[in-house]
Structure formats: structure tokens, C-alpha cells
Amino acid sequence: MNINDLFSTTPQTWSTLYPAQLISYAPVTDHGIELYIKREDLLNPTLSGNKLYKLHGHLQAALASGSKTLISFGGYYSNHLHALAVAGKYMGLKTVGYIRGHRPEELTATLKDCLMAGMELHFLSRQDYRKKTDSDWLHAIKIAYQQAYVIPEGGQGPNGLRGCGSIFNAIRTQLGSDNMTVCVACGTGTTLAGLLSQSVEGDSLLGFSALKLGNQKSSFKNDIKAQLESQPVAVKWDIVADYHFGGFAKHNVELIEFMEDFERQTQVPLDPVYTAKMFYGIRAMAEQGFWPKGHRLVAIHSGGLQGRRGKPTLDSTVDKQIKITMANQFMEVM
Ligand SMILES: *Cc1c(COP(=O)(O)O)cnc(C)c1O
């Protein structure tokens, strides 16, 4: 969808544009499992997948409050800041990004795009970056930027999760919920919380953590539950925490080889931070016999492809294609 159409419609519409499609991926489907993928990455290359769904509620709240400036936080490859910069540019709002880490000599493709879209960048040391949740500091920058609207890192919060629920409604309308598990990659867990907020009895969901949770898994689950107005008691859901590959944004040769093989077999591009880890986990669990024969899996492709540009380990034709598509789309927005 082009950006004009995106901004004149809502998550409810976006979520129906790319229905889940059955894919053939032998390492999973050979175990008698039907594997569907819901391609939210196709929505728009510059406004990445779930980040657009999460931004929607925040942008509405910002407009309602009359804010002219949007402030948020993220790393060098942040899908969230990238989406925010593009959305702000389109809406004629000033955007400010606080970046985790010192200014690198050569900016990443993500940050170059953010700058080109007019985002003001501030680089914070790892230490100072922790201020992102300090209420006094946040209050001070809000005032410094004339009542700016501050979006928590990654687009978290009640305003962030609201739009994500549409994705789940679209899946249920299309496929029902019998013998089916919906899978999504998790960072903050906001997207999963949004899916859960629309779930009903009989639904089954799994979130694959891109972060190393260690003994924090149950508190992570509690944080997700705390975001929901009513508890999805009759819904089966869990966090899969075994496929983090050492932690957030960490990867090894095995993951990259898996990713390239998956792309060769399915023609679906992944990103090494989120979706590759989810599909790796899905394959591993299918091989372990986690799901019965005939079970249906619906994996949400949450986007994030812009973030893989420039990653030194990846230099496939897929990567080149992503760079070209991104660059073309980006010119259109500007
Ligand atoms: C941010 C992101 C996620 C994680 O979303 P949360 O709502 O933070 O859990 C998953 N996939 C991609 C591609 C992302 O960019």
C-alpha cells in the first residue's frame, strides 16, 4: 500500500491486505504441520510491519493532544525510529530520536534514513540511555520541545498495543482457531499483548523472545498480562525463550545459514533480529514433535527488513533486493 493510502486507513484495513498464506517449508511441513505466514512486511517497506501497527495509536494520541513533536528512543538499527521518522515526515510533525550509544563514525542505513526524513538525532551513552524511563528527565524534554509527545522505546504502551489486535482478528476471520497456533516474534511483548487483547476462548498463541530472558520469563509474562484490560483466561499462550541466540540483536553463523536456507526454500526474506529467530524456533519445535500432525501454525512476519541493510554477515541477492526496494520507496516518501 502506498503511504497516502496507509495514512487514510486504519489497522483494521491494513490487516486484511495480506491474508495468511500457506507456505511450503519442508523442515516444518514434513512433520504434518500446515505452515501459514502473514506477511505484514509487505504492507510498506519504509514503515515496517508491526511498528506501523504500534505507531498508529500513538500518532492518534499525539494529534489529539495537539503535539507538534514526536520523541522516541532506539538503537542504530531501530525499526521503530525508522518508522517514526517516516511517519513524522509524512504528517508534517517534527521527530526527535534518542539513540542508544555514541555517534558511530559511519551512520547505519537506518539512521541515515532517519536524518534524511528530518529526524533530529541525539546520541546517548549506554548509561545515559537509561534515562528513557526516568519521569523527571522525560518531563524536562517534553517541556523543552514544547509539549512534545513521547513514545516509549519500541512503541510500547496501551496506545501501542491497540492497533496490533487487528492482526489477530484478521487471522481468526480468515482461518478460525481450531488446531491452530499463532506465532509472533517478541521484543517488548507489545505486539503479543495486542494480539492477546483480541483473543477469545480456544485461541492459542506463542511469542518467541528475541531477547535472552533467563529467569525473567515469568516476570516478562506478567508484564504482558499487566497491559491487558481483561485477562485472557481461556486462551493458551506462552513465551518461547530458547531461541535468542545470545541476546538481543546477537546472532551466529547457524542462524544466518538457517535464514538463507529458509529464504531459498520459501522466497520469504527474514531479519536476523526477530523473524529469523522465530522461524528457527518453529523449525526446532516442529522437529521435536511439539505440535500434533494436522496442526496449523500461523507465523506473523512482523517486518524489520530495513534493519538488515548493511549487516556484514548478509550479502545475498535478497539483501540487495531489499536495499533497492527500500531506497525506491524512501525516495517516494521524501
Ligand atoms: C520490534 C519488532 C518485533 C517485536 O515487537 P514487540 O512489540 O516489541 O514485541 C518483532 N518483529 C520485528 C520485525 C520488530 O521490528
mmCIF file of C-alpha atoms in Angstrom, residues 18-22 33-39 167-168 170-172 174-185 195 204-206 208 278-279 282 291 295-301:
data_model
loop_
_atom_site.group_PDB
_atom_site.id
_atom_site.type_symbol
_atom_site.label_atom_id
_atom_site.label_comp_id
_atom_site.label_asym_id
_atom_site.label_seq_id
_atom_site.Cartn_x
_atom_site.Cartn_y
_atom_site.Cartn_z
ATOM 1 C CA TYR A 18 -2.147 -9.692 3.185
ATOM 2 C CA PRO A 19 -4.116 -12.742 4.346
ATOM 3 C CA ALA A 20 -2.107 -15.598 5.826
ATOM 4 C CA GLN A 21 -0.703 -17.754 3.028
ATOM 5 C CA LEU A 22 0.207 -21.410 3.187
ATOM 6 C CA ILE A 33 2.146 -29.244 10.079
ATOM 7 C CA GLU A 34 0.472 -26.635 7.917
ATOM 8 C CA LEU A 35 2.579 -23.505 7.992
ATOM 9 C CA TYR A 36 0.971 -20.168 7.206
ATOM 10 C CA ILE A 37 2.716 -16.848 7.088
ATOM 11 C CA LYS A 38 1.023 -13.490 7.461
ATOM 12 C CA ARG A 39 3.199 -11.020 5.598
ATOM 13 C CA ILE A 167 -3.865 -8.603 13.011
ATOM 14 C CA PHE A 168 -5.308 -11.281 15.241
ATOM 15 C CA ALA A 170 -7.948 -10.787 10.597
ATOM 16 C CA ILE A 171 -6.343 -14.192 11.171
ATOM 17 C CA ARG A 172 -9.339 -15.559 13.042
ATOM 18 C CA GLN A 174 -9.753 -15.961 7.738
ATOM 19 C CA LEU A 175 -8.878 -19.261 9.413
ATOM 20 C CA GLY A 176 -10.907 -19.726 12.601
ATOM 21 C CA SER A 177 -8.942 -21.030 15.560
ATOM 22 C CA ASP A 178 -9.258 -24.830 15.633
ATOM 23 C CA ASN A 179 -5.970 -26.771 15.794
ATOM 24 C CA MET A 180 -4.106 -23.564 15.296
ATOM 25 C CA THR A 181 -1.337 -21.611 16.996
ATOM 26 C CA VAL A 182 -0.431 -18.039 16.111
ATOM 27 C CA CYS A 183 3.279 -17.236 16.432
ATOM 28 C CA VAL A 184 4.920 -13.838 16.733
ATOM 29 C CA ALA A 185 8.424 -12.569 17.497
ATOM 30 C CA LEU A 195 -2.915 -9.962 19.839
ATOM 31 C CA SER A 204 -3.535 -20.391 21.158
ATOM 32 C CA LEU A 205 -0.533 -18.060 20.832
ATOM 33 C CA LEU A 206 3.228 -18.259 21.193
ATOM 34 C CA PHE A 208 9.269 -16.082 20.511
ATOM 35 C CA MET A 278 11.086 -17.125 15.461
ATOM 36 C CA PHE A 279 11.235 -19.356 12.388
ATOM 37 C CA ILE A 282 9.331 -23.018 14.905
ATOM 38 C CA TRP A 291 2.718 -29.979 17.699
ATOM 39 C CA HIS A 295 -1.787 -28.681 13.475
ATOM 40 C CA ARG A 296 -1.810 -25.274 11.811
ATOM 41 C CA LEU A 297 0.772 -22.628 12.577
ATOM 42 C CA VAL A 298 0.280 -19.020 11.574
ATOM 43 C CA ALA A 299 3.538 -17.096 11.821
ATOM 44 C CA ILE A 300 3.267 -13.326 11.670
ATOM 45 C CA HIS A 301 6.004 -11.730 9.592
#
